[in-house]
mmCIF file of C-alpha atoms in Angstrom:
data_model
loop_
_atom_site.group_PDB
_atom_site.id
_atom_site.type_symbol
_atom_site.label_atom_id
_atom_site.label_comp_id
_atom_site.label_asym_id
_atom_site.label_seq_id
_atom_site.Cartn_x
_atom_site.Cartn_y
_atom_site.Cartn_z
ATOM 1 C CA MET Y 1 1.533 17.387 -36.766
ATOM 2 C CA LYS Y 2 -0.650 15.128 -38.875
ATOM 3 C CA ASP Y 3 -3.266 12.990 -37.158
ATOM 4 C CA LYS Y 4 -1.519 9.728 -38.062
ATOM 5 C CA GLU Y 5 1.808 10.988 -36.730
ATOM 6 C CA LEU Y 6 0.135 12.169 -33.518
ATOM 7 C CA ARG Y 7 -1.492 8.762 -32.996
ATOM 8 C CA LYS Y 8 1.910 7.098 -33.430
ATOM 9 C CA LEU Y 9 3.533 9.510 -30.982
ATOM 10 C CA ILE Y 10 0.844 9.059 -28.333
ATOM 11 C CA GLY Y 11 0.978 5.297 -28.764
ATOM 12 C CA SER Y 12 4.746 5.084 -28.517
ATOM 13 C CA ARG Y 13 4.842 7.286 -25.425
ATOM 14 C CA ALA Y 14 2.034 5.333 -23.767
ATOM 15 C CA LYS Y 15 3.897 2.090 -24.423
ATOM 16 C CA GLN Y 16 7.198 3.601 -23.238
ATOM 17 C CA ARG Y 17 5.622 4.659 -19.952
ATOM 18 C CA ARG Y 18 3.789 1.357 -19.474
ATOM 19 C CA LEU Y 19 7.010 -0.625 -19.958
ATOM 20 C CA GLU Y 20 8.898 1.747 -17.685
ATOM 21 C CA LEU Y 21 6.412 0.952 -14.921
ATOM 22 C CA ASN Y 22 6.458 -2.760 -15.824
ATOM 23 C CA LEU Y 23 2.697 -2.744 -16.307
ATOM 24 C CA THR Y 24 0.801 -5.155 -18.525
ATOM 25 C CA GLN Y 25 -1.666 -4.163 -21.202
ATOM 26 C CA PRO Y 26 -4.485 -5.942 -19.300
ATOM 27 C CA TYR Y 27 -3.688 -3.840 -16.202
ATOM 28 C CA VAL Y 28 -3.937 -0.566 -18.122
ATOM 29 C CA ALA Y 29 -7.034 -1.855 -19.898
ATOM 30 C CA GLU Y 30 -8.749 -2.573 -16.575
ATOM 31 C CA LYS Y 31 -7.978 0.937 -15.317
ATOM 32 C CA MET Y 32 -9.454 2.428 -18.496
ATOM 33 C CA GLY Y 33 -12.437 0.070 -18.771
ATOM 34 C CA VAL Y 34 -11.422 -1.297 -22.175
ATOM 35 C CA THR Y 35 -9.933 -4.532 -23.499
ATOM 36 C CA ALA Y 36 -6.242 -5.376 -23.685
ATOM 37 C CA SER Y 37 -6.493 -5.502 -27.472
ATOM 38 C CA THR Y 38 -7.716 -1.922 -27.452
ATOM 39 C CA ILE Y 39 -4.633 -0.860 -25.488
ATOM 40 C CA LEU Y 40 -2.499 -2.686 -28.040
ATOM 41 C CA ARG Y 41 -4.132 -0.730 -30.839
ATOM 42 C CA TYR Y 42 -3.810 2.537 -28.914
ATOM 43 C CA GLU Y 43 -0.094 1.840 -28.568
ATOM 44 C CA ASN Y 44 0.506 1.013 -32.228
ATOM 45 C CA GLY Y 45 -1.680 3.897 -33.337
ATOM 46 C CA SER Y 46 -3.975 1.772 -35.433
ATOM 47 C CA ILE Y 47 -7.071 3.330 -33.835
ATOM 48 C CA ASP Y 48 -7.794 6.880 -32.737
ATOM 49 C CA ASN Y 49 -6.054 7.617 -29.431
ATOM 50 C CA THR Y 50 -6.217 11.396 -29.766
ATOM 51 C CA LYS Y 51 -9.711 11.792 -28.316
ATOM 52 C CA LYS Y 52 -9.969 13.638 -25.009
ATOM 53 C CA MET Y 53 -11.529 10.679 -23.198
ATOM 54 C CA VAL Y 54 -8.785 8.307 -24.361
ATOM 55 C CA LEU Y 55 -5.991 10.723 -23.444
ATOM 56 C CA GLU Y 56 -7.494 11.305 -20.009
ATOM 57 C CA GLY Y 57 -7.729 7.551 -19.454
ATOM 58 C CA LEU Y 58 -4.119 6.957 -20.507
ATOM 59 C CA SER Y 59 -2.950 9.924 -18.452
ATOM 60 C CA GLU Y 60 -4.676 8.655 -15.310
ATOM 61 C CA ALA Y 61 -3.656 5.009 -15.772
ATOM 62 C CA LEU Y 62 0.002 5.820 -16.500
ATOM 63 C CA HIS Y 63 0.293 8.837 -14.175
ATOM 64 C CA VAL Y 64 1.603 11.233 -16.786
ATOM 65 C CA SER Y 65 0.213 14.460 -18.242
ATOM 66 C CA ILE Y 66 -1.800 14.630 -21.437
ATOM 67 C CA GLU Y 67 0.723 17.184 -22.688
ATOM 68 C CA TRP Y 68 3.509 14.618 -22.323
ATOM 69 C CA LEU Y 69 1.512 11.983 -24.204
ATOM 70 C CA ARG Y 70 0.953 14.465 -27.050
ATOM 71 C CA GLY Y 71 4.665 15.345 -27.168
ATOM 72 C CA GLU Y 72 4.083 18.920 -26.050
ATOM 73 C CA THR Y 73 6.520 18.539 -23.162
ATOM 74 C CA ASP Y 74 9.229 16.112 -22.109
ATOM 75 C CA GLU Y 75 8.314 16.388 -18.432
ATOM 76 C CA TYR Y 76 6.127 13.610 -16.957
ATOM 77 C CA GLU Y 77 4.801 15.904 -14.210
ATOM 78 C CA THR Y 78 4.768 12.908 -11.862
ATOM 79 C CA ASP Y 79 7.128 11.443 -9.307
ATOM 80 C CA ILE Y 80 5.919 7.849 -9.706
ATOM 81 C CA THR Y 81 8.554 5.531 -11.117
ATOM 82 C CA ASP Y 82 7.836 2.391 -9.084
ATOM 83 C CA LYS Y 83 5.237 -0.144 -10.199
ATOM 84 C CA LYS Y 84 4.223 -1.149 -6.679
ATOM 85 C CA GLU Y 85 3.779 2.458 -5.575
ATOM 86 C CA LEU Y 86 1.563 3.080 -8.583
ATOM 87 C CA GLN Y 87 -0.534 0.007 -7.817
ATOM 88 C CA ILE Y 88 -0.917 1.089 -4.187
ATOM 89 C CA ARG Y 89 -2.122 4.517 -5.264
ATOM 90 C CA ASP Y 90 -4.466 2.983 -7.809
ATOM 91 C CA ALA Y 91 -5.872 0.572 -5.200
ATOM 92 C CA MET Y 92 -6.481 3.415 -2.751
ATOM 93 C CA GLY Y 93 -8.059 5.445 -5.540
ATOM 94 C CA ASP Y 94 -10.394 2.547 -6.385
ATOM 95 C CA ILE Y 95 -11.547 2.433 -2.757
ATOM 96 C CA LEU Y 96 -12.207 6.163 -2.646
ATOM 97 C CA LYS Y 97 -14.185 5.994 -5.869
ATOM 98 C CA GLN Y 98 -16.671 3.662 -4.159
ATOM 99 C CA LEU Y 99 -17.518 6.275 -1.549
ATOM 100 C CA PRO Y 100 -20.161 7.016 -0.451
ATOM 101 C CA LEU Y 101 -21.204 3.389 -0.016
ATOM 102 C CA ASP Y 102 -24.717 2.168 -0.672
ATOM 103 C CA LEU Y 103 -25.206 0.930 2.893
ATOM 104 C CA SER Y 104 -27.107 1.813 6.027
ATOM 105 C CA LYS Y 105 -25.486 4.352 8.342
ATOM 106 C CA LYS Y 106 -24.238 1.659 10.744
ATOM 107 C CA GLU Y 107 -23.005 -0.653 7.979
ATOM 108 C CA ASP Y 108 -21.219 2.242 6.330
ATOM 109 C CA ALA Y 109 -19.574 3.197 9.619
ATOM 110 C CA PHE Y 110 -18.468 -0.396 10.257
ATOM 111 C CA SER Y 111 -16.858 -0.764 6.817
ATOM 112 C CA LYS Y 112 -14.968 2.521 7.205
ATOM 113 C CA ASP Y 113 -13.858 1.727 10.752
ATOM 114 C CA LEU Y 114 -12.495 -1.579 9.504
ATOM 115 C CA LEU Y 115 -10.582 0.152 6.707
ATOM 116 C CA LEU Y 116 -9.165 2.663 9.180
ATOM 117 C CA LEU Y 117 -8.040 -0.171 11.417
ATOM 118 C CA MET Y 118 -6.295 -1.910 8.534
ATOM 119 C CA LEU Y 119 -4.507 1.293 7.529
ATOM 120 C CA LYS Y 120 -3.489 2.071 11.107
ATOM 121 C CA GLN Y 121 -2.142 -1.453 11.548
ATOM 122 C CA TYR Y 122 -0.244 -1.301 8.276
ATOM 123 C CA ASN Y 123 1.278 1.981 9.331
ATOM 124 C CA LEU Y 124 2.396 0.371 12.602
ATOM 125 C CA PHE Y 125 3.751 -2.565 10.617
ATOM 126 C CA LEU Y 126 5.835 -0.235 8.464
ATOM 127 C CA GLU Y 127 7.391 1.344 11.540
ATOM 128 C CA SER Y 128 8.142 -2.019 13.153
ATOM 129 C CA PHE Y 129 9.313 -3.632 9.913
ATOM 130 C CA GLN Y 130 11.749 -0.833 9.154
ATOM 131 C CA PHE Y 131 13.028 -0.909 12.739
ATOM 132 C CA ALA Y 132 13.440 -4.700 12.605
ATOM 133 C CA CYS Y 133 15.234 -4.642 9.239
ATOM 134 C CA LYS Y 134 17.661 -1.969 10.389
ATOM 135 C CA ASN Y 135 18.420 -3.594 13.746
ATOM 136 C CA TYR Y 136 18.016 -7.366 13.339
ATOM 137 C CA LYS Y 137 19.005 -8.205 9.772
ATOM 138 C CA GLY Y 138 22.566 -9.495 10.017
ATOM 139 C CA ASN Y 139 23.165 -7.560 13.230
ATOM 140 C CA THR Y 140 26.377 -8.589 14.994
ATOM 141 C CA ASN Y 141 26.509 -5.788 17.559
ATOM 142 C CA GLU Y 142 24.475 -7.595 20.221
ATOM 143 C CA ALA Y 143 26.191 -10.970 20.277
ATOM 144 C CA ASP Y 144 27.010 -10.553 23.969
ATOM 145 C CA ILE Y 145 23.379 -9.768 24.797
ATOM 146 C CA ALA Y 146 22.248 -12.809 22.810
ATOM 147 C CA LYS Y 147 24.674 -15.027 24.758
ATOM 148 C CA VAL Y 148 23.555 -13.683 28.124
ATOM 149 C CA MET Y 149 19.912 -14.216 27.197
ATOM 150 C CA GLY Y 150 20.631 -17.860 26.413
ATOM 151 C CA PHE Y 151 20.310 -17.884 22.633
ATOM 152 C CA GLU Y 152 22.279 -20.566 20.833
ATOM 153 C CA SER Y 153 23.545 -18.093 18.245
ATOM 154 C CA ASN Y 154 23.412 -14.472 17.285
ATOM 155 C CA ASP Y 155 21.344 -15.448 14.242
ATOM 156 C CA GLU Y 156 18.696 -17.013 16.488
ATOM 157 C CA TYR Y 157 18.607 -13.838 18.579
ATOM 158 C CA ASN Y 158 18.136 -11.689 15.475
ATOM 159 C CA GLU Y 159 15.372 -13.949 14.195
ATOM 160 C CA ILE Y 160 13.443 -13.916 17.471
ATOM 161 C CA MET Y 161 13.794 -10.170 17.927
ATOM 162 C CA PHE Y 162 12.757 -9.558 14.322
ATOM 163 C CA LEU Y 163 9.615 -11.629 14.813
ATOM 164 C CA ARG Y 164 8.882 -9.829 18.083
ATOM 165 C CA GLU Y 165 8.784 -6.545 16.214
ATOM 166 C CA ILE Y 166 6.166 -7.637 13.672
ATOM 167 C CA THR Y 167 4.087 -10.194 15.616
ATOM 168 C CA HIS Y 168 1.611 -7.493 16.612
ATOM 169 C CA THR Y 169 0.653 -7.152 12.939
ATOM 170 C CA VAL Y 170 -0.108 -10.853 12.591
ATOM 171 C CA ASN Y 171 -2.197 -10.801 15.763
ATOM 172 C CA ALA Y 172 -4.019 -7.636 14.704
ATOM 173 C CA PHE Y 173 -5.069 -8.990 11.326
ATOM 174 C CA ASN Y 174 -6.182 -12.263 12.920
ATOM 175 C CA ASP Y 175 -8.324 -10.217 15.315
ATOM 176 C CA MET Y 176 -9.801 -8.275 12.415
ATOM 177 C CA ALA Y 177 -10.682 -11.521 10.650
ATOM 178 C CA ASP Y 178 -12.537 -12.599 13.800
ATOM 179 C CA ILE Y 179 -14.377 -9.266 13.868
ATOM 180 C CA VAL Y 180 -15.608 -9.713 10.299
ATOM 181 C CA ARG Y 181 -16.723 -13.290 10.974
ATOM 182 C CA LEU Y 182 -18.567 -12.276 14.126
ATOM 183 C CA TYR Y 183 -20.200 -9.277 12.474
ATOM 184 C CA SER Y 184 -22.466 -11.523 10.353
ATOM 185 C CA LYS Y 185 -23.922 -12.985 13.559
ATOM 186 C CA LYS Y 186 -23.798 -10.114 16.039
ATOM 187 C CA PRO Y 187 -23.265 -6.805 14.257
ATOM 188 C CA GLU Y 188 -24.355 -4.616 17.153
ATOM 189 C CA PHE Y 189 -22.036 -6.437 19.558
ATOM 190 C CA VAL Y 190 -19.074 -6.049 17.211
ATOM 191 C CA ILE Y 191 -19.659 -2.351 16.587
ATOM 192 C CA SER Y 192 -20.149 -1.410 20.228
ATOM 193 C CA LEU Y 193 -17.405 -3.551 21.771
ATOM 194 C CA PHE Y 194 -14.755 -4.913 19.440
ATOM 195 C CA LEU Y 195 -14.044 -1.871 17.312
ATOM 196 C CA SER Y 196 -13.810 0.564 20.211
ATOM 197 C CA ARG Y 197 -11.571 -1.832 22.117
ATOM 198 C CA PHE Y 198 -9.462 -2.427 19.045
ATOM 199 C CA PHE Y 199 -8.890 1.291 18.543
ATOM 200 C CA ARG Y 200 -7.829 1.597 22.182
ATOM 201 C CA GLN Y 201 -5.420 -1.325 21.775
ATOM 202 C CA THR Y 202 -3.939 0.301 18.662
ATOM 203 C CA VAL Y 203 -3.319 3.569 20.499
ATOM 204 C CA THR Y 204 -1.842 1.680 23.458
ATOM 205 C CA TYR Y 205 0.478 -0.254 21.151
ATOM 206 C CA VAL Y 206 1.669 2.940 19.458
ATOM 207 C CA ARG Y 207 2.632 4.300 22.869
ATOM 208 C CA TYR Y 208 4.247 0.994 23.861
ATOM 209 C CA ILE Y 209 6.351 0.557 20.739
ATOM 210 C CA SER Y 210 7.497 4.160 20.811
ATOM 211 C CA GLN Y 211 8.599 3.824 24.428
ATOM 212 C CA TYR Y 212 10.232 0.463 23.721
ATOM 213 C CA GLN Y 213 12.267 1.879 20.852
ATOM 214 C CA MET Y 214 13.286 4.898 22.938
ATOM 215 C CA ASP Y 215 14.397 2.676 25.828
ATOM 216 C CA ARG Y 216 16.344 0.433 23.478
ATOM 217 C CA ALA Y 217 18.031 3.399 21.825
ATOM 218 C CA GLN Y 218 19.105 4.679 25.238
ATOM 219 C CA ARG Y 219 20.550 1.264 26.150
ATOM 220 C CA LEU Y 220 22.600 1.211 22.954
ATOM 221 C CA LEU Y 221 24.055 4.614 23.808
ATOM 222 C CA LEU Y 222 25.249 3.490 27.236
#
């Protein structure tokens, strides 16, 4: 294949994949450390996109193989088809690229503990959110329970129960905001007290929500 034809092929495939993922040229440009106009020219083949560094950048940004970009295979060799999933993976990758951090040992530990807390809380949120969506979005099976509990309607019951499931996330992130604010004034106090207590609360909540869901499931089977 001639060089000009290869540039056109790589460009068209890069554009095809970018549009498939609903990504903008500026987004891809940021991931590659170039300008949006450069991505445009890569896609139309007006500048050399066959260099190893360019292909590696496109491959990483678009989550496809270099072989696919070059037309040597029709297989992406990736399971990513959702824009949000790609952005989540990219965001996590950007965080990992910053490690190790240029901080003191205690500052480094604090920043990582905070990240772990955020991830743990988000994981808890996913569990609660999925549970709430499955059980309290348009649920009509507990109308009798809603009436006995004094709710004006089944919709009100669903709304309250839905909020109950995810309120812990709101409270947790508010607590984390307080931790960050307090850290600037009393770092040692935050590290020794708040983080350790917060981890214990997270573990306790995991046990609580698991038991709550088990108890509720047993009630529904009666």
